[in-house]
mmCIF file of C-alpha atoms in Angstrom:
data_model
loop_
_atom_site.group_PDB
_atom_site.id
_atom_site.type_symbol
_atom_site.label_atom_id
_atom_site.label_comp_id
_atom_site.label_asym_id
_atom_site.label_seq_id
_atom_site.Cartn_x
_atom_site.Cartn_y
_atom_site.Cartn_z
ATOM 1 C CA UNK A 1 0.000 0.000 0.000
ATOM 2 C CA UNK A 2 2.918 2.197 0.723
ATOM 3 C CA UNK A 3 4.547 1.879 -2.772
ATOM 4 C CA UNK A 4 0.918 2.367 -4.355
ATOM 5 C CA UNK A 5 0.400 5.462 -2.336
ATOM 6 C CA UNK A 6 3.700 6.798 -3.608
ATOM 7 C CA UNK A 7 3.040 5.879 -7.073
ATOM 8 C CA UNK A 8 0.013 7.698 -6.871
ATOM 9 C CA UNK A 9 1.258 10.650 -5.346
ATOM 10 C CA UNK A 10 4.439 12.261 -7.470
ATOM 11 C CA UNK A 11 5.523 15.456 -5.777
ATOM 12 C CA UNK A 12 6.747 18.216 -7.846
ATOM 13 C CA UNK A 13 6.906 22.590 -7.802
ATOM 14 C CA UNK A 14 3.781 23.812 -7.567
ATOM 15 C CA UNK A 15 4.877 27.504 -7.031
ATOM 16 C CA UNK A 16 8.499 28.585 -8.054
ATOM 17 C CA UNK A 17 10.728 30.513 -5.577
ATOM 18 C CA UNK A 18 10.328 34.179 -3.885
ATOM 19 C CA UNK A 19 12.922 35.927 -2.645
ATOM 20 C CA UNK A 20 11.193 38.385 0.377
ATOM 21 C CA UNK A 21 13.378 40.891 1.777
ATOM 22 C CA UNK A 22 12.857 40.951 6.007
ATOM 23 C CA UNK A 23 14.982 43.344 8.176
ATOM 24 C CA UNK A 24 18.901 41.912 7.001
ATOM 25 C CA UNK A 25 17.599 38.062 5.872
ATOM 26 C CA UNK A 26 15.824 36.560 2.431
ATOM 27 C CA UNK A 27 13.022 34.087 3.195
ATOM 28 C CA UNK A 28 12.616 32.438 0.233
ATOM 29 C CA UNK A 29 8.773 30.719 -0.163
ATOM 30 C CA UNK A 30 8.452 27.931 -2.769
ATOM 31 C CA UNK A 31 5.698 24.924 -2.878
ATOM 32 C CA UNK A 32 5.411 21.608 -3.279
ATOM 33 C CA UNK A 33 2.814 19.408 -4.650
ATOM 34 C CA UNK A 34 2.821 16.982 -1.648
ATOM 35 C CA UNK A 35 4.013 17.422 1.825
ATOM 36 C CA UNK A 36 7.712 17.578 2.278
ATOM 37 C CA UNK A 37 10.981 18.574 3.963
ATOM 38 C CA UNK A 38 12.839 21.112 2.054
ATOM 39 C CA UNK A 39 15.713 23.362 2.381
ATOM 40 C CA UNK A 40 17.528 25.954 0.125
ATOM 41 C CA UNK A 41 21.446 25.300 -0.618
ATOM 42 C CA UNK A 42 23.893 28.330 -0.845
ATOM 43 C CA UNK A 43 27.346 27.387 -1.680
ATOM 44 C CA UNK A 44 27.528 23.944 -0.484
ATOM 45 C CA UNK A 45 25.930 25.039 2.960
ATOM 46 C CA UNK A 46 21.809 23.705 3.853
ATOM 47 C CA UNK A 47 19.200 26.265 5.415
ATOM 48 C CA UNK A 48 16.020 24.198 6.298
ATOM 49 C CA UNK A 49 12.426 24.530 6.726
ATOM 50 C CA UNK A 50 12.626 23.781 10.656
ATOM 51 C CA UNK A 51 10.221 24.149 13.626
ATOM 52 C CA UNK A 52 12.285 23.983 16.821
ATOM 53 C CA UNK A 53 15.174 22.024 15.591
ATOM 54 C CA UNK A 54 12.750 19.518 13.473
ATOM 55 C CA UNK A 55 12.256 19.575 9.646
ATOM 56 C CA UNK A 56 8.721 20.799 8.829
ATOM 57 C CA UNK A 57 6.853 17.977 6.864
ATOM 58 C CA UNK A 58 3.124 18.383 6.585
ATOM 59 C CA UNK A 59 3.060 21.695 4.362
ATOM 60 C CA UNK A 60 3.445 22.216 1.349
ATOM 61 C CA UNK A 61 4.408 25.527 1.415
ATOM 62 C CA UNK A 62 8.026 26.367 2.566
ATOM 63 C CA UNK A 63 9.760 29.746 3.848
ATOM 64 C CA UNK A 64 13.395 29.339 4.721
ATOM 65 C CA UNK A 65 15.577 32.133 6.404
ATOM 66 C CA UNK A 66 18.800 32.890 4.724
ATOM 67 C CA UNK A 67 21.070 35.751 5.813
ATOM 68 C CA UNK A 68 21.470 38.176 3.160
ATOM 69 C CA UNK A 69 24.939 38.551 3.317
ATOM 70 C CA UNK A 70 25.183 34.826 2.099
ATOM 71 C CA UNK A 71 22.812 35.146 -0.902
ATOM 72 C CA UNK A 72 24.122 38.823 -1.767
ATOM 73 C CA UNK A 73 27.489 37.172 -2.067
ATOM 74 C CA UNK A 74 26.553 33.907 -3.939
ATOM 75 C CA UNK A 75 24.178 35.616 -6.445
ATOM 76 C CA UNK A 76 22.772 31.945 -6.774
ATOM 77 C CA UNK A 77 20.763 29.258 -4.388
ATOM 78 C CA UNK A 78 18.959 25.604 -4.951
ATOM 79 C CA UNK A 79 15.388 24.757 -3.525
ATOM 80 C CA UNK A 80 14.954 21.509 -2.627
ATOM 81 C CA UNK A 81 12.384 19.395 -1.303
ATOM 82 C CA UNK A 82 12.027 15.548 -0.231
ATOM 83 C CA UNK A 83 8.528 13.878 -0.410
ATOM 84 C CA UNK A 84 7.420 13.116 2.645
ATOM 85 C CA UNK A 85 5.082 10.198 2.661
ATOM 86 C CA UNK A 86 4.688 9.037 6.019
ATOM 87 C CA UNK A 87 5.984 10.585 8.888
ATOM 88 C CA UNK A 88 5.061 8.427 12.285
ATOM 89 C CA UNK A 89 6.347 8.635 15.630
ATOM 90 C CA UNK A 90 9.599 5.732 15.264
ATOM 91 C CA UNK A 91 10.014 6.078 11.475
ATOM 92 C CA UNK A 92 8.748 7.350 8.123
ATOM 93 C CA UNK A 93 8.638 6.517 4.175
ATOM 94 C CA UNK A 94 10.099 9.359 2.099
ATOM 95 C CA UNK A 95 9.894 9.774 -1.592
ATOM 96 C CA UNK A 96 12.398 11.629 -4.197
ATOM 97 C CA UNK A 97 14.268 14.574 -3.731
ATOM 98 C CA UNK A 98 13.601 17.379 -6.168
ATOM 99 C CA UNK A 99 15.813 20.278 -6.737
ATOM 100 C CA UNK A 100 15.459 23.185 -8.823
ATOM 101 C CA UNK A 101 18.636 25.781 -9.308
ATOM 102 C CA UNK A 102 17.746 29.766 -9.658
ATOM 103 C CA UNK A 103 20.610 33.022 -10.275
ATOM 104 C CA UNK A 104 20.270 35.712 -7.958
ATOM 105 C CA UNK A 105 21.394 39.213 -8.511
ATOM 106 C CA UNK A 106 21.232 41.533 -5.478
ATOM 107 C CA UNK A 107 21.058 44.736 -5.013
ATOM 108 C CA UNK A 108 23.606 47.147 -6.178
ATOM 109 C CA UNK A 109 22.966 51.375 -6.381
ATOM 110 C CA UNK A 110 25.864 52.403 -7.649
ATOM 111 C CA UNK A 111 23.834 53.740 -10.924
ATOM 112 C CA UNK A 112 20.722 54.620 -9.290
ATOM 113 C CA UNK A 113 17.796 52.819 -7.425
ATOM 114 C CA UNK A 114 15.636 51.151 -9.923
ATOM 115 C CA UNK A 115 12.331 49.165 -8.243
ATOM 116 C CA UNK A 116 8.807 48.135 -9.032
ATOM 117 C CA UNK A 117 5.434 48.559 -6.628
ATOM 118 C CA UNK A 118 2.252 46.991 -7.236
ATOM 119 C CA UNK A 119 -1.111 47.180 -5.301
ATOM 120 C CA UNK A 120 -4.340 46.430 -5.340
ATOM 121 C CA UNK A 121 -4.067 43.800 -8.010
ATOM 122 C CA UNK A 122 -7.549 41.828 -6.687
ATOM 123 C CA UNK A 123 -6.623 38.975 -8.427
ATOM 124 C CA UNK A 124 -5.637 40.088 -12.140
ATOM 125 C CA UNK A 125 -2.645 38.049 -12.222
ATOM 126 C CA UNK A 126 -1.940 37.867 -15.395
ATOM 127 C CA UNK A 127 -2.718 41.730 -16.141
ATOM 128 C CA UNK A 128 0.049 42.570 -12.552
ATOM 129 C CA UNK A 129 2.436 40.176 -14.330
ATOM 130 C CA UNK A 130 2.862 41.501 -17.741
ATOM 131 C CA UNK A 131 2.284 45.406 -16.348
ATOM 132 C CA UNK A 132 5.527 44.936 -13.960
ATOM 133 C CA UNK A 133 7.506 43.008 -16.534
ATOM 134 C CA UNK A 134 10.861 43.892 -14.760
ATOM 135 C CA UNK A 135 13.888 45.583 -17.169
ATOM 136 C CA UNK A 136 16.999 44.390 -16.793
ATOM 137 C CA UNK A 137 18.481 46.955 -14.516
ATOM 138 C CA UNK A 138 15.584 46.598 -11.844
ATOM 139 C CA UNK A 139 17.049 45.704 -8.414
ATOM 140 C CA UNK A 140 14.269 45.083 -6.518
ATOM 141 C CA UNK A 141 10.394 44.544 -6.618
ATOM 142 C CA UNK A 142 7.231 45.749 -4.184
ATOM 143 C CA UNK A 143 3.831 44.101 -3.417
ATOM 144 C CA UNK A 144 1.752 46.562 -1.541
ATOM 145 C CA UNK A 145 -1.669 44.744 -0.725
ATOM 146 C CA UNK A 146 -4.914 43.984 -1.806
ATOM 147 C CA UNK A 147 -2.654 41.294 -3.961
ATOM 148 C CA UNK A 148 -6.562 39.027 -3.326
ATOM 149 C CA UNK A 149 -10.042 40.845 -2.393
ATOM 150 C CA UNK A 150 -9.852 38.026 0.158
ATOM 151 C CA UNK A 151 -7.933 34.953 1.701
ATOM 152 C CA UNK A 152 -10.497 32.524 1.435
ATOM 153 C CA UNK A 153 -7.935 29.692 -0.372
ATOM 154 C CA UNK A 154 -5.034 28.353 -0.471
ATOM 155 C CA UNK A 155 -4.708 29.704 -4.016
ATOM 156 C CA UNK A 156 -5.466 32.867 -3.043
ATOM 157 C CA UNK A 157 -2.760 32.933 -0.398
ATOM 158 C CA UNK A 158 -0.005 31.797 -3.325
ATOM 159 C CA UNK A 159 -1.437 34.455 -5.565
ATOM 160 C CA UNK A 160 1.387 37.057 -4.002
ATOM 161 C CA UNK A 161 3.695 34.355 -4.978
ATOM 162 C CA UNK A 162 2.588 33.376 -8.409
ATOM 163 C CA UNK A 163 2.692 37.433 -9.063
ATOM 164 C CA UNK A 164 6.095 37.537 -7.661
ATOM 165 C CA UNK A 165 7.502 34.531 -9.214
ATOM 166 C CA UNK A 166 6.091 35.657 -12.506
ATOM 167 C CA UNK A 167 7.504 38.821 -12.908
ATOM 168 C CA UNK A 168 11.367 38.232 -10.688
ATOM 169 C CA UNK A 169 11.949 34.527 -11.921
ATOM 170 C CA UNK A 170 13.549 34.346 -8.294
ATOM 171 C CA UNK A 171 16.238 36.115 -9.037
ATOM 172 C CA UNK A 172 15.408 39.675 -7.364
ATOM 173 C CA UNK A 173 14.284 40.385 -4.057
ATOM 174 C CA UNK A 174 10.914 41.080 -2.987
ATOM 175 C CA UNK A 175 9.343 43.091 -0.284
ATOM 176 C CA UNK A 176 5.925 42.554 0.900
ATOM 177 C CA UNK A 177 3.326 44.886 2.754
ATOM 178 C CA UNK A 178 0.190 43.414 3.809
ATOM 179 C CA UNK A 179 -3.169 44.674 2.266
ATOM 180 C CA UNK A 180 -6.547 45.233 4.175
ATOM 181 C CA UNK A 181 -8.248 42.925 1.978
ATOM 182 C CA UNK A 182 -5.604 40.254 2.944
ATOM 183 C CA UNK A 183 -7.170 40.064 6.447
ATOM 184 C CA UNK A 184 -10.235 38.769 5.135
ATOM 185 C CA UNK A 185 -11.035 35.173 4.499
ATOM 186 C CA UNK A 186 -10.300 31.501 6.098
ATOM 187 C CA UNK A 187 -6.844 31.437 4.926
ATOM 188 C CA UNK A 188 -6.051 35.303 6.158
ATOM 189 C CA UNK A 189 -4.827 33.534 9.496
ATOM 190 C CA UNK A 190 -1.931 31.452 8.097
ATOM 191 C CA UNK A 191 -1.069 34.017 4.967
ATOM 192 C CA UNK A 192 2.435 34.647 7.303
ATOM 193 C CA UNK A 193 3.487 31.386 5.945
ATOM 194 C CA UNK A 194 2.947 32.356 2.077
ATOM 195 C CA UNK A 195 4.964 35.604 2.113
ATOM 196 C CA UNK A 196 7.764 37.398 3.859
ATOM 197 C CA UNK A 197 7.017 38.345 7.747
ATOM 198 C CA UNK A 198 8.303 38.727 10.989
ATOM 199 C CA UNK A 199 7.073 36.996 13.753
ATOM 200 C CA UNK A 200 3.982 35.933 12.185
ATOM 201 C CA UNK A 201 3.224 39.600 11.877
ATOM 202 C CA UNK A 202 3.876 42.036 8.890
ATOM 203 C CA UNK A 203 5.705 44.765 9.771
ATOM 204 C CA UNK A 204 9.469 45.521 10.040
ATOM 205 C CA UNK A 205 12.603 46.626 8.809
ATOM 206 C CA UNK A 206 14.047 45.913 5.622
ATOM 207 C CA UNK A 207 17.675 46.607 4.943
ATOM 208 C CA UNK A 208 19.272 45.931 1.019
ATOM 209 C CA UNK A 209 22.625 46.301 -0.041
ATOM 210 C CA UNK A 210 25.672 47.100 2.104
ATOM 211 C CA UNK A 211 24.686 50.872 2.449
ATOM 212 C CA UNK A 212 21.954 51.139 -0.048
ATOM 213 C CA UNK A 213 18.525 50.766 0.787
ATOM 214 C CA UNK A 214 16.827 51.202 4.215
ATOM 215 C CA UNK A 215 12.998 50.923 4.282
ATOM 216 C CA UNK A 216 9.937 50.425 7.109
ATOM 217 C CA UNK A 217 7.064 48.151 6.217
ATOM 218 C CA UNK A 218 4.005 49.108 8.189
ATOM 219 C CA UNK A 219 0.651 47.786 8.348
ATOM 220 C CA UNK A 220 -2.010 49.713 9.225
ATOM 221 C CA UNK A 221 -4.551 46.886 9.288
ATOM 222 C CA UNK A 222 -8.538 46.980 8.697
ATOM 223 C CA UNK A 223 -9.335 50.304 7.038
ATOM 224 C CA UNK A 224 -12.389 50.839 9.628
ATOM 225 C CA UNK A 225 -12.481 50.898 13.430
ATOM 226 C CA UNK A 226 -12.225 48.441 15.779
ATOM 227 C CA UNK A 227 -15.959 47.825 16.651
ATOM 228 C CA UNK A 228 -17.161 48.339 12.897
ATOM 229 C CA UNK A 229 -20.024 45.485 12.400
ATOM 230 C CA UNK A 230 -17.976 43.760 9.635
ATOM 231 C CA UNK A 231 -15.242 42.053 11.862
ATOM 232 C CA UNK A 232 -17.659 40.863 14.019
ATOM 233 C CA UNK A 233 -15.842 41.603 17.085
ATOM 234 C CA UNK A 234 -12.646 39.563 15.841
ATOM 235 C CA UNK A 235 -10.380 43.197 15.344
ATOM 236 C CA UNK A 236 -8.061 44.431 17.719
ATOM 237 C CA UNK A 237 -5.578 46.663 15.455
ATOM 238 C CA UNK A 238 -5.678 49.740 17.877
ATOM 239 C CA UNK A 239 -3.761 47.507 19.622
ATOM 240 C CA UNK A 240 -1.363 46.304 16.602
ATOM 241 C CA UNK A 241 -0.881 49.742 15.934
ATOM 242 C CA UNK A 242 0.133 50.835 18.589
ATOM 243 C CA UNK A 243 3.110 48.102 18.968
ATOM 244 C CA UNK A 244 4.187 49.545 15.528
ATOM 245 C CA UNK A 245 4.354 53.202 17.001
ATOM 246 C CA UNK A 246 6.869 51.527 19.762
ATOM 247 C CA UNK A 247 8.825 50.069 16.943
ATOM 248 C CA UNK A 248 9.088 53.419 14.647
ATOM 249 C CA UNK A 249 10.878 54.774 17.866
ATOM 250 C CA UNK A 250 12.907 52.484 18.981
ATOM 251 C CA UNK A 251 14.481 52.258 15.235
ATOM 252 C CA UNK A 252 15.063 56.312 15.414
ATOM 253 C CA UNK A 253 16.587 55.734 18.590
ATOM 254 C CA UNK A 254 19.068 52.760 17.527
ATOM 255 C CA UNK A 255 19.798 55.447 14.284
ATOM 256 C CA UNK A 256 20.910 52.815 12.273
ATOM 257 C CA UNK A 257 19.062 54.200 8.909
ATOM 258 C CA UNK A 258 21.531 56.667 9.013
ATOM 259 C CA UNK A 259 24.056 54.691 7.457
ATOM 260 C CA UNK A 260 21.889 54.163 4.253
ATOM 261 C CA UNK A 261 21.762 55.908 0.922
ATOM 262 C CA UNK A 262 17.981 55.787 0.286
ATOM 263 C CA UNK A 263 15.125 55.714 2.835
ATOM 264 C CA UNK A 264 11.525 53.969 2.360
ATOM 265 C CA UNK A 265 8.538 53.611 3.895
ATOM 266 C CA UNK A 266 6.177 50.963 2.564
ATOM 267 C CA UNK A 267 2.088 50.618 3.804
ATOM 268 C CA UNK A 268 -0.909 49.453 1.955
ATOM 269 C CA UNK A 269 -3.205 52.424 3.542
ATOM 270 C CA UNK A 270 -1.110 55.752 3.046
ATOM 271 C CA UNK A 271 -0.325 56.833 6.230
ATOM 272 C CA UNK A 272 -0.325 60.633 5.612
ATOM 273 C CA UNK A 273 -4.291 60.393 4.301
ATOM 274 C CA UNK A 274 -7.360 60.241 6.861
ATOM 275 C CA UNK A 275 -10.481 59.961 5.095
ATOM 276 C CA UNK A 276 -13.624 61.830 6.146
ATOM 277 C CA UNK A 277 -14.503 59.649 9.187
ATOM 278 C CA UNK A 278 -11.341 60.478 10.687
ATOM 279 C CA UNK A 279 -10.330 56.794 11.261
ATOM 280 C CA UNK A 280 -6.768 56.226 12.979
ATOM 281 C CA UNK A 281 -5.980 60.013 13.091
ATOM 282 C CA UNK A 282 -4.184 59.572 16.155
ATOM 283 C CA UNK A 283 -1.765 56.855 15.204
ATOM 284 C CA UNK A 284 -1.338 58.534 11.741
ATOM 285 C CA UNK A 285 -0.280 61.794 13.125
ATOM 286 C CA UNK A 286 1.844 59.723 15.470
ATOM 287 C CA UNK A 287 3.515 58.099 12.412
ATOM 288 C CA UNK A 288 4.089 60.979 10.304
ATOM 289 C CA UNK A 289 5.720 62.410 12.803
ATOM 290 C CA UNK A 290 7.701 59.984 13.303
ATOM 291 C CA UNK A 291 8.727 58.863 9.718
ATOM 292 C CA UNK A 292 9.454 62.906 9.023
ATOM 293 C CA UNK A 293 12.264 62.092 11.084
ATOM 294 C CA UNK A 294 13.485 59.258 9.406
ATOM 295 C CA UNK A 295 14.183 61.538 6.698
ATOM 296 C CA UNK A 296 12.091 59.518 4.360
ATOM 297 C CA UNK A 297 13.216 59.633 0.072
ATOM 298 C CA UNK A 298 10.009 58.272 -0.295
ATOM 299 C CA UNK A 299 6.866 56.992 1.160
ATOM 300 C CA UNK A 300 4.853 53.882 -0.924
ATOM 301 C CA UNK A 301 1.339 53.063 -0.776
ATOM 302 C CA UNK A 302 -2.146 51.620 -2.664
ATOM 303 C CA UNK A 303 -5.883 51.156 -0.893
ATOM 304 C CA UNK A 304 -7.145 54.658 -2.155
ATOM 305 C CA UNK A 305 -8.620 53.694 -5.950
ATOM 306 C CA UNK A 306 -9.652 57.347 -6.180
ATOM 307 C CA UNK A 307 -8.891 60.280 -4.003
ATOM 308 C CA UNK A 308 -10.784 63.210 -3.626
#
């Protein structure tokens, strides 16, 4: 029954790899048609999938931390994945190993900063792909939410990736800020596992380049309050919010953006605009001020199809 089952049940690449950008590490998301162990080789050295010092095996979606020092330097890594077909508590039955070898070019702003954002894409794939088609000289791409209208499958939570994949091949990096629509659906809960994060959370530092890119990811969550009758009493942002606020200070008191050439700050809802309700006025004048002294180059954002 065991060599049936595996018969039945070839595992290949389902999704090919992203390379997210997270404070100074790549995690680089890939999928698998079955449930697997996988790990991403650099250089002769193994990074693995793990979950307190054991391989992850019932996904089939895989994130693996590299540093970005390691990747930067290499400018070239190989996913890899082992079929897992039965994992039981003295012993398991594995299938093949499959491998699949991808270039990587960092970044480098010696001539310029080139990059790419896209947001509010609500599921035109195809149209977001061929729109960012990415020159030659780009160094680095953005997805800025609203990738889905909402989470509600596992194919929505790999549309991010099939976007990504589509338009870098892989061999760029990617940053990632979470959309308001992506808090929506069944899947919304696990979407931390489908694209870069910290912490299960999505927002942080990113850091690119020795000197040359230094940007803040924030997420500014639902686009309503708190008690508004569509969450149902499941949203507690102010309090999400107002962790990010601690975080926007302690980076201008470490000071370490100082040391970079350009300065970004990435967020689905722009943080400078409060609509005519008035929503989140306090945490965005908190934030402004706060970003004004980061010296921002430039400040990235979607969610408002028309302004007025």
């Amino acid at each position: 029954c065991v060599v049936l089952g595996y018969q039945l049940r070839p595992c290949g690449f389902t999704y090919g790899a992203v390379v997210y950008a997270v404070e100074d590490d790549y995690q680089i998301v890939f999928s698998t048609s079955d449930s697997a162990v996988a790990w991403v080789e650099i250089d002769g050295e193994c990074y693995y999938d793990l979950y307190a010092g054991s391989m992850r095996s019932i996904d089939k979606v895989h994130k693996i931390t590299v540093p970005q020092a390691v990747l930067d330097e290499a400018k070239a890594y190989t996913v890899c994945a082992q079929q897992m077909i039965y994992r039981g508590p003295f012993g398991g039955y594995k299938g093949d190993t499959i491998s699949r070898e991808y270039v990587f070019r960092p970044v480098d702003a010696a001539d310029g900063l080139n990059h790419v954002a896209l947001s509010d894409v609500h599921e035109a794939a195809d149209a977001a792909i061929r729109a960012a088609s990415v020159p030659e000289n780009t160094d680095f791409i953005m997805l800025l939410g609203d990738i889905v209208s909402m989470v509600e499958t596992e194919k929505d939570a790999q549309l991010a990736n099939q976007i990504a994949h589509g338009i870098t091949q892989g061999e760029i990096p990617v940053i990632y800020a979470r959309g308001n629509h992506e808090i929506k659906g069944e899947y919304a809960e696990v979407l931390y596992k489908y694209v870069g994060s910290r912490n299960q959370e999505y927002y942080y530092t990113v850091t690119l380049g020795d000197d040359d890119v230094f940007a803040v990811v924030r997420d500014m969550g639902e686009d309503h309050e708190d008690g508004y009758w569509e969450y149902y009493g499941t949203a507690q942002f102010d309090i999400y919010r107002a962790r990010q606020t601690e975080m926007l200070e302690q980076v201008l008191e470490d000071g370490d953006y100082e040391n970079y050439q350009y300065r970004m700050m990435l967020c689905h809802i722009p943080v400078v605009y409060v609509d005519k309700n008035g929503y989140f006025e306090e945490f965005r004048t908190q934030w402004t001020e706060l970003l004004n002294e980061l010296e921002l180059d430039i400040g990235l954002s979607g969610h408002k199809h028309v302004l007025w």
